[in-house]
Amino acid sequence: MKLIMNGKDSNLEEGLTVSQLLVEQKVKMPEMVSVELNGKILKRSEFENTKLSEGDKVEFLYFMGGGNVSN
Amino acid sequence: MSLTEKQIERYSRHIILEEIGGIGQEKLLSSKVLIVGAGGLGSPAALYLAAAGVGTIGIIDADRVDLTNLQRQIIHHTSDVGLEKVKSAANKMLAINPDVSVKTYHRFAKADNIRDIIREYDFVIDGTDNFPAKFLINDACYFEKKPFSHAGILKFYGQLITVLPGKTACYRCIFNAPPPAGVVPSCSQAGVLGVLAGVIGSLQATEAIKYLLDLGKLLTNTLLTYDALAMDFRAVKLSRNPNCPLCGENAEITELKDEEQPVCDLKSCKC
Ligand SMILES: [Zn+2]
């Protein structure tokens, strides 16, 4: 299926969930990512059961600090 | 307030801009901006806002200048190592522009002091380097109804958003709460390209000036992300989150409190 991942056209396996997409995209620390699906921020508890479909717009938004630390 | 001859000369490149003019410059001179953090993001923001003639600039920071800061915190010079960051920053702002009145707060921004400070300002710049502080500023600005610019930087990436509390998406609309302890990379693993702080901090100053002068369109409901390696800026559209714990429909945060600092506490960690 075709969807738009972080503004880029991507071709992905049919029926992927958000959790699976995080794995597929090799996100090392999913706890540091907020996911926006078609303009709506998902709850973390929704990652597991939210299936992606053709034409979806997905954004991974990363926690960023100030370049010291912990950031 | 009317501009002196020296001021008309100093700010001539602002004044000749039709959108600013003498009236806009006078407005800047009577405006108050608070910068939280005199570090990588706060440095360029403070320098540009002082140069622009923002009349009152407050700056909060509990740290002293350290040699490892100088790679990116351009308001501090080698001879300032050991000095309070707020003092060092105030010296540079006043050297650039004696029109500016600088208020220094040599302390950590905490739940029990930040609202009283924020209340005195028109706009707030979040130039902090840790998540508890970022959530604290977001929440305090919400309770005080103060507009602010949020930003973060990491490695070669940066992001920022302007928040008009109660009207546009806030930090908690995107990131519900600080990341759990244990997943945040430790000091030694993280790093940042110094100039990145300059790019993002300057954009924060731009938003402050736009807000103060009611110019153009603010970066609200939009997270601007910057990838220095790809040299790519992208505007990610957002909207207020009905599930936001602060500004959502069933908000559970009703008062300001300090969030835990995961992994690395600021005192023991020389980041
Ligand atoms: Zn919110």
Tab-separated table of C-alpha atoms and ligand atoms in Angstrom:
chain	number	residue	atom	x	y	z
A	1	MET	CA	0.000	0.000	0.000
A	2	LYS	CA	1.085	3.528	-0.669
A	3	LEU	CA	1.210	6.040	2.114
A	4	ILE	CA	2.988	9.242	2.992
A	5	MET	CA	5.602	8.781	5.705
A	6	ASN	CA	7.136	11.979	7.065
A	7	GLY	CA	6.179	13.771	3.872
A	8	LYS	CA	7.631	11.138	1.538
A	9	ASP	CA	5.751	8.672	-0.645
A	10	SER	CA	6.357	5.198	0.713
A	11	ASN	CA	5.323	1.743	-0.315
A	12	LEU	CA	4.563	-0.550	2.578
A	13	GLU	CA	3.181	-3.978	3.277
A	14	GLU	CA	-0.622	-4.157	3.442
A	15	GLY	CA	-2.331	-4.026	6.850
A	16	LEU	CA	0.627	-2.883	8.945
A	17	THR	CA	-0.191	-1.536	12.420
A	18	VAL	CA	1.470	1.567	13.832
A	19	SER	CA	3.535	-0.604	16.218
A	20	GLN	CA	4.708	-2.718	13.291
A	21	LEU	CA	5.523	0.377	11.285
A	22	LEU	CA	7.768	1.640	14.112
A	23	VAL	CA	9.645	-1.661	13.977
A	24	GLU	CA	9.710	-1.682	10.187
A	25	GLN	CA	11.147	1.848	10.136
A	26	LYS	CA	13.829	0.743	12.628
A	27	VAL	CA	12.849	3.278	15.251
A	28	LYS	CA	15.275	2.455	18.051
A	29	MET	CA	13.407	4.182	20.856
A	30	PRO	CA	9.668	4.224	20.131
A	31	GLU	CA	9.166	5.858	23.553
A	32	MET	CA	10.806	8.958	22.078
A	33	VAL	CA	8.304	9.173	19.219
A	34	SER	CA	4.826	10.607	18.986
A	35	VAL	CA	2.785	9.424	16.006
A	36	GLU	CA	0.438	11.608	14.012
A	37	LEU	CA	-1.952	9.781	11.691
A	38	ASN	CA	-3.903	11.877	9.196
A	39	GLY	CA	-3.514	14.982	11.335
A	40	LYS	CA	-4.419	13.358	14.630
A	41	ILE	CA	-1.948	12.482	17.411
A	42	LEU	CA	-2.455	8.855	18.453
A	43	LYS	CA	-2.467	7.697	22.040
A	44	ARG	CA	0.381	5.332	22.795
A	45	SER	CA	-2.180	2.666	23.683
A	46	GLU	CA	-3.604	2.902	20.164
A	47	PHE	CA	-0.329	1.978	18.378
A	48	GLU	CA	-0.915	-1.750	18.743
A	49	ASN	CA	-4.379	-1.869	17.205
A	50	THR	CA	-4.304	0.944	14.685
A	51	LYS	CA	-3.987	-0.454	11.171
A	52	LEU	CA	-2.677	1.742	8.401
A	53	SER	CA	-4.432	1.990	5.088
A	54	GLU	CA	-3.779	3.205	1.563
A	55	GLY	CA	-3.251	6.951	1.332
A	56	ASP	CA	-2.628	7.496	5.071
A	57	LYS	CA	-0.378	10.328	6.148
A	58	VAL	CA	1.932	9.319	8.969
A	59	GLU	CA	4.342	11.547	10.871
A	60	PHE	CA	6.865	10.395	13.454
A	61	LEU	CA	7.536	13.333	15.763
A	62	TYR	CA	10.618	12.991	17.931
A	63	PHE	CA	11.274	14.263	21.419
A	64	MET	CA	14.116	16.752	21.268
A	65	GLY	CA	15.757	18.537	24.138
A	66	GLY	CA	18.396	21.194	23.983
A	67	GLY	CA	21.405	19.378	22.685
A	68	ASN	CA	22.961	18.654	25.978
A	69	VAL	CA	21.759	15.680	27.592
A	70	SER	CA	19.077	13.875	28.244
A	71	ASN	CA	17.917	15.525	25.280
B	1	MET	CA	7.688	57.052	24.019
B	2	SER	CA	9.455	58.695	21.114
B	3	LEU	CA	12.708	57.642	19.538
B	4	THR	CA	15.866	59.669	20.083
B	5	GLU	CA	18.073	60.608	17.158
B	6	LYS	CA	20.560	57.905	18.132
B	7	GLN	CA	17.774	55.341	18.228
B	8	ILE	CA	16.490	56.381	14.825
B	9	GLU	CA	20.000	55.772	13.541
B	10	ARG	CA	20.533	52.512	15.408
B	11	TYR	CA	17.250	50.992	14.291
B	12	SER	CA	17.154	52.550	10.818
B	13	ARG	CA	17.062	49.195	9.029
B	14	HIS	CA	13.975	48.253	11.003
B	15	ILE	CA	12.378	51.653	10.661
B	16	ILE	CA	12.661	51.706	6.879
B	17	LEU	CA	10.724	48.464	6.724
B	18	GLU	CA	7.182	49.508	5.982
B	19	GLU	CA	5.834	46.734	8.203
B	20	ILE	CA	7.804	47.976	11.234
B	21	GLY	CA	8.468	51.704	10.971
B	22	GLY	CA	9.021	54.009	13.925
B	23	ILE	CA	5.850	52.789	15.580
B	24	GLY	CA	6.933	49.156	15.404
B	25	GLN	CA	10.345	50.004	16.789
B	26	GLU	CA	8.782	51.884	19.693
B	27	LYS	CA	6.598	48.846	20.299
B	28	LEU	CA	9.686	46.618	20.479
B	29	LEU	CA	11.321	49.008	22.918
B	30	SER	CA	8.338	48.754	25.224
B	31	SER	CA	8.077	44.938	24.904
B	32	LYS	CA	9.215	42.304	27.364
B	33	VAL	CA	10.549	38.877	26.411
B	34	LEU	CA	11.613	36.135	28.802
B	35	ILE	CA	14.269	33.641	27.718
B	36	VAL	CA	14.417	30.449	29.764
B	37	GLY	CA	17.910	29.010	29.432
B	38	ALA	CA	21.057	30.934	28.501
B	39	GLY	CA	22.394	28.024	26.472
B	40	GLY	CA	22.533	26.997	22.837
B	41	LEU	CA	19.071	28.233	21.863
B	42	GLY	CA	18.941	31.137	24.305
B	43	SER	CA	22.272	32.597	23.134
B	44	PRO	CA	21.314	33.654	19.595
B	45	ALA	CA	17.789	34.541	20.716
B	46	ALA	CA	19.138	36.865	23.426
B	47	LEU	CA	21.707	38.477	21.131
B	48	TYR	CA	19.219	39.173	18.329
B	49	LEU	CA	16.450	40.377	20.614
B	50	ALA	CA	18.881	42.757	22.346
B	51	ALA	CA	20.141	44.012	18.994
B	52	ALA	CA	16.538	44.444	17.819
B	53	GLY	CA	15.837	46.718	20.769
B	54	VAL	CA	13.382	44.583	22.721
B	55	GLY	CA	13.176	46.878	25.742
B	56	THR	CA	13.130	44.326	28.549
B	57	ILE	CA	14.730	40.916	28.307
B	58	GLY	CA	14.554	38.473	31.188
B	59	ILE	CA	16.892	35.511	31.291
B	60	ILE	CA	16.724	32.488	33.610
B	61	ASP	CA	19.537	29.990	34.141
B	62	ALA	CA	21.003	28.331	37.219
B	63	ASP	CA	24.281	27.277	35.600
B	64	ARG	CA	27.720	28.767	35.245
B	65	VAL	CA	29.629	28.909	31.967
B	66	ASP	CA	31.593	25.728	31.295
B	67	LEU	CA	34.231	25.135	28.625
B	68	THR	CA	32.024	22.525	26.911
B	69	ASN	CA	29.305	25.176	26.433
B	70	LEU	CA	31.371	27.387	24.161
B	71	GLN	CA	31.027	25.144	21.076
B	72	ARG	CA	27.433	26.364	20.663
B	73	GLN	CA	26.429	28.856	23.351
B	74	ILE	CA	27.720	31.870	21.485
B	75	ILE	CA	26.705	34.510	23.991
B	76	HIS	CA	29.445	33.191	26.318
B	77	HIS	CA	33.133	33.829	25.667
B	78	THR	CA	36.218	31.959	26.818
B	79	SER	CA	36.884	34.535	29.503
B	80	ASP	CA	33.412	33.899	30.964
B	81	VAL	CA	34.123	30.317	32.038
B	82	GLY	CA	33.029	30.014	35.664
B	83	LEU	CA	30.744	33.055	35.521
B	84	GLU	CA	26.972	32.808	36.057
B	85	LYS	CA	25.444	32.283	32.628
B	86	VAL	CA	22.823	34.936	33.232
B	87	LYS	CA	25.524	37.473	34.147
B	88	SER	CA	27.614	36.586	31.116
B	89	ALA	CA	24.534	36.844	28.863
B	90	ALA	CA	23.469	40.164	30.389
B	91	ASN	CA	26.946	41.635	29.807
B	92	LYS	CA	26.812	40.808	26.083
B	93	MET	CA	23.265	42.059	25.607
B	94	LEU	CA	24.093	45.364	27.276
B	95	ALA	CA	27.308	45.675	25.279
B	96	ILE	CA	25.330	45.285	22.054
B	97	ASN	CA	22.558	47.612	23.079
B	98	PRO	CA	22.422	49.841	26.179
B	99	ASP	CA	18.746	50.597	25.395
B	100	VAL	CA	17.841	47.171	26.734
B	101	SER	CA	17.038	46.496	30.339
B	102	VAL	CA	18.101	42.961	31.266
B	103	LYS	CA	16.647	41.101	34.232
B	104	THR	CA	18.619	38.091	35.383
B	105	TYR	CA	17.288	35.117	37.321
B	106	HIS	CA	20.141	32.873	38.491
B	107	ARG	CA	18.004	29.883	39.413
B	108	PHE	CA	16.294	26.798	38.035
B	109	ALA	CA	12.829	27.425	36.654
B	110	LYS	CA	10.556	25.472	38.981
B	111	ALA	CA	6.865	25.077	39.573
B	112	ASP	CA	7.044	27.351	42.622
B	113	ASN	CA	8.760	30.311	40.913
B	114	ILE	CA	8.108	30.308	37.174
B	115	ARG	CA	4.549	31.639	37.063
B	116	ASP	CA	5.480	34.800	38.965
B	117	ILE	CA	8.328	35.449	36.535
B	118	ILE	CA	6.413	34.634	33.331
B	119	ARG	CA	3.560	36.914	34.350
B	120	GLU	CA	5.749	39.992	33.824
B	121	TYR	CA	6.514	39.229	30.164
B	122	ASP	CA	4.747	39.428	26.802
B	123	PHE	CA	6.397	36.417	25.170
B	124	VAL	CA	8.486	33.486	26.379
B	125	ILE	CA	11.282	31.631	24.611
B	126	ASP	CA	11.932	28.083	25.735
B	127	GLY	CA	15.654	27.618	25.312
B	128	THR	CA	15.980	24.858	27.893
B	129	ASP	CA	17.795	21.584	27.443
B	130	ASN	CA	15.670	19.099	29.325
B	131	PHE	CA	12.179	17.664	29.158
B	132	PRO	CA	10.904	18.499	32.653
B	133	ALA	CA	11.708	22.175	31.997
B	134	LYS	CA	10.005	22.064	28.604
B	135	PHE	CA	6.813	20.640	30.087
B	136	LEU	CA	7.005	23.117	32.964
B	137	ILE	CA	7.245	26.076	30.567
B	138	ASN	CA	4.415	24.730	28.420
B	139	ASP	CA	2.161	24.302	31.448
B	140	ALA	CA	3.132	27.584	33.114
B	141	CYS	CA	2.501	29.505	29.878
B	142	TYR	CA	-0.865	27.782	29.599
B	143	PHE	CA	-1.895	28.807	33.117
B	144	GLU	CA	-0.582	32.349	32.597
B	145	LYS	CA	-1.975	32.542	29.020
B	146	LYS	CA	1.393	33.630	27.650
B	147	PRO	CA	2.478	32.883	24.094
B	148	PHE	CA	5.782	31.073	23.738
B	149	SER	CA	8.169	29.473	21.326
B	150	HIS	CA	9.136	25.885	22.016
B	151	ALA	CA	12.225	24.375	20.411
B	152	GLY	CA	14.436	21.342	20.654
B	153	ILE	CA	17.658	20.262	19.022
B	154	LEU	CA	19.469	16.958	18.821
B	155	LYS	CA	22.471	15.893	16.779
B	156	PHE	CA	21.758	17.357	13.321
B	157	TYR	CA	18.056	17.950	13.807
B	158	GLY	CA	15.938	20.701	15.241
B	159	GLN	CA	12.296	21.562	15.644
B	160	LEU	CA	10.157	24.427	16.849
B	161	ILE	CA	6.571	25.485	17.309
B	162	THR	CA	4.860	28.625	18.553
B	163	VAL	CA	2.069	28.132	21.062
B	164	LEU	CA	-0.794	30.493	21.833
B	165	PRO	CA	-2.096	28.665	24.917
B	166	GLY	CA	-5.721	27.635	24.796
B	167	LYS	CA	-5.907	28.638	21.136
B	168	THR	CA	-3.347	26.532	19.275
B	169	ALA	CA	-1.718	23.132	19.754
B	170	CYS	CA	0.564	22.953	22.800
B	171	TYR	CA	3.611	20.803	23.551
B	172	ARG	CA	1.462	18.304	25.462
B	173	CYS	CA	-0.925	18.060	22.500
B	174	ILE	CA	2.008	16.458	20.669
B	175	PHE	CA	3.956	14.871	23.526
B	176	ASN	CA	1.667	13.886	26.335
B	177	ALA	CA	4.336	13.624	29.046
B	178	PRO	CA	8.124	13.385	29.373
B	179	PRO	CA	9.608	10.141	28.024
B	180	PRO	CA	9.953	7.395	30.632
B	181	ALA	CA	13.224	7.176	32.566
B	182	GLY	CA	15.734	4.837	31.002
B	183	VAL	CA	15.000	5.562	27.352
B	184	VAL	CA	16.461	9.037	27.209
B	185	PRO	CA	19.967	8.849	25.788
B	186	SER	CA	22.593	9.781	28.346
B	187	CYS	CA	24.848	12.788	28.006
B	188	SER	CA	27.731	10.932	26.513
B	189	GLN	CA	25.576	9.430	23.773
B	190	ALA	CA	23.902	12.619	22.672
B	191	GLY	CA	25.580	15.514	20.945
B	192	VAL	CA	24.682	18.431	18.769
B	193	LEU	CA	26.127	20.358	15.877
B	194	GLY	CA	26.781	23.758	17.458
B	195	VAL	CA	25.457	25.890	14.632
B	196	LEU	CA	22.128	24.083	14.781
B	197	ALA	CA	21.364	25.942	18.009
B	198	GLY	CA	22.024	29.180	16.140
B	199	VAL	CA	19.585	28.328	13.364
B	200	ILE	CA	16.764	27.270	15.662
B	201	GLY	CA	17.331	29.908	18.364
B	202	SER	CA	17.294	32.629	15.696
B	203	LEU	CA	13.979	31.298	14.396
B	204	GLN	CA	12.595	31.524	17.931
B	205	ALA	CA	13.678	35.174	18.108
B	206	THR	CA	11.963	35.751	14.748
B	207	GLU	CA	8.714	34.369	16.128
B	208	ALA	CA	8.995	36.593	19.223
B	209	ILE	CA	9.421	39.707	17.090
B	210	LYS	CA	6.571	38.686	14.765
B	211	TYR	CA	4.300	38.185	17.745
B	212	LEU	CA	5.246	41.494	19.362
B	213	LEU	CA	4.688	43.415	16.122
B	214	ASP	CA	1.735	41.352	14.923
B	215	LEU	CA	3.567	40.569	11.691
B	216	GLY	CA	2.864	37.778	9.239
B	217	LYS	CA	1.761	34.326	10.229
B	218	LEU	CA	3.057	32.658	13.384
B	219	LEU	CA	4.336	29.098	13.471
B	220	THR	CA	1.238	27.878	15.287
B	221	ASN	CA	-0.363	24.464	14.794
B	222	THR	CA	2.780	23.629	12.864
B	223	LEU	CA	5.931	21.878	13.987
B	224	LEU	CA	8.785	23.077	11.823
B	225	THR	CA	11.418	20.373	11.595
B	226	TYR	CA	14.926	20.939	10.340
B	227	ASP	CA	17.374	18.329	9.107
B	228	ALA	CA	20.782	19.944	8.675
B	229	LEU	CA	22.265	16.933	6.851
B	230	ALA	CA	19.566	16.935	4.190
B	231	MET	CA	19.268	20.748	4.509
B	232	ASP	CA	15.555	20.213	4.639
B	233	PHE	CA	12.894	22.233	6.458
B	234	ARG	CA	9.453	20.692	6.760
B	235	ALA	CA	6.278	22.094	8.262
B	236	VAL	CA	4.242	19.352	9.929
B	237	LYS	CA	0.631	20.441	10.373
B	238	LEU	CA	-0.905	19.792	13.755
B	239	SER	CA	-4.042	20.708	15.583
B	240	ARG	CA	-5.131	20.870	19.191
B	241	ASN	CA	-5.474	17.401	20.614
B	242	PRO	CA	-8.828	16.735	22.328
B	243	ASN	CA	-6.957	14.207	24.509
B	244	CYS	CA	-4.325	16.720	25.610
B	245	PRO	CA	-3.909	16.370	29.391
B	246	LEU	CA	-3.438	20.137	29.694
B	247	CYS	CA	-5.595	21.921	27.113
B	248	GLY	CA	-7.854	19.053	26.009
B	249	GLU	CA	-11.504	18.394	26.749
B	250	ASN	CA	-10.906	16.360	29.896
B	251	ALA	CA	-7.712	17.991	31.064
B	252	GLU	CA	-6.327	16.327	34.176
B	253	ILE	CA	-3.529	18.822	34.783
B	254	THR	CA	-5.073	21.603	36.803
B	255	GLU	CA	-2.016	22.988	38.540
B	256	LEU	CA	1.668	23.415	37.887
B	257	LYS	CA	4.041	20.754	39.098
B	258	ASP	CA	7.631	19.710	38.450
B	259	GLU	CA	8.133	16.654	36.278
B	260	GLU	CA	10.801	14.139	37.174
B	261	GLN	CA	14.086	14.472	35.352
B	262	PRO	CA	14.750	11.111	33.730
B	263	VAL	CA	18.201	9.527	33.789
B	264	CYS	CA	20.485	12.428	34.242
B	265	ASP	CA	20.059	14.985	36.965
B	266	LEU	CA	21.307	18.417	36.130
B	267	LYS	CA	23.588	18.907	39.100
B	268	SER	CA	25.746	15.840	38.810
B	269	CYS	CA	25.821	15.698	35.060
B	270	LYS	CA	28.268	17.868	33.173
B	271	CYS	CA	26.470	17.655	29.895
C	1	ZN	ZN	-2.460	20.875	24.545
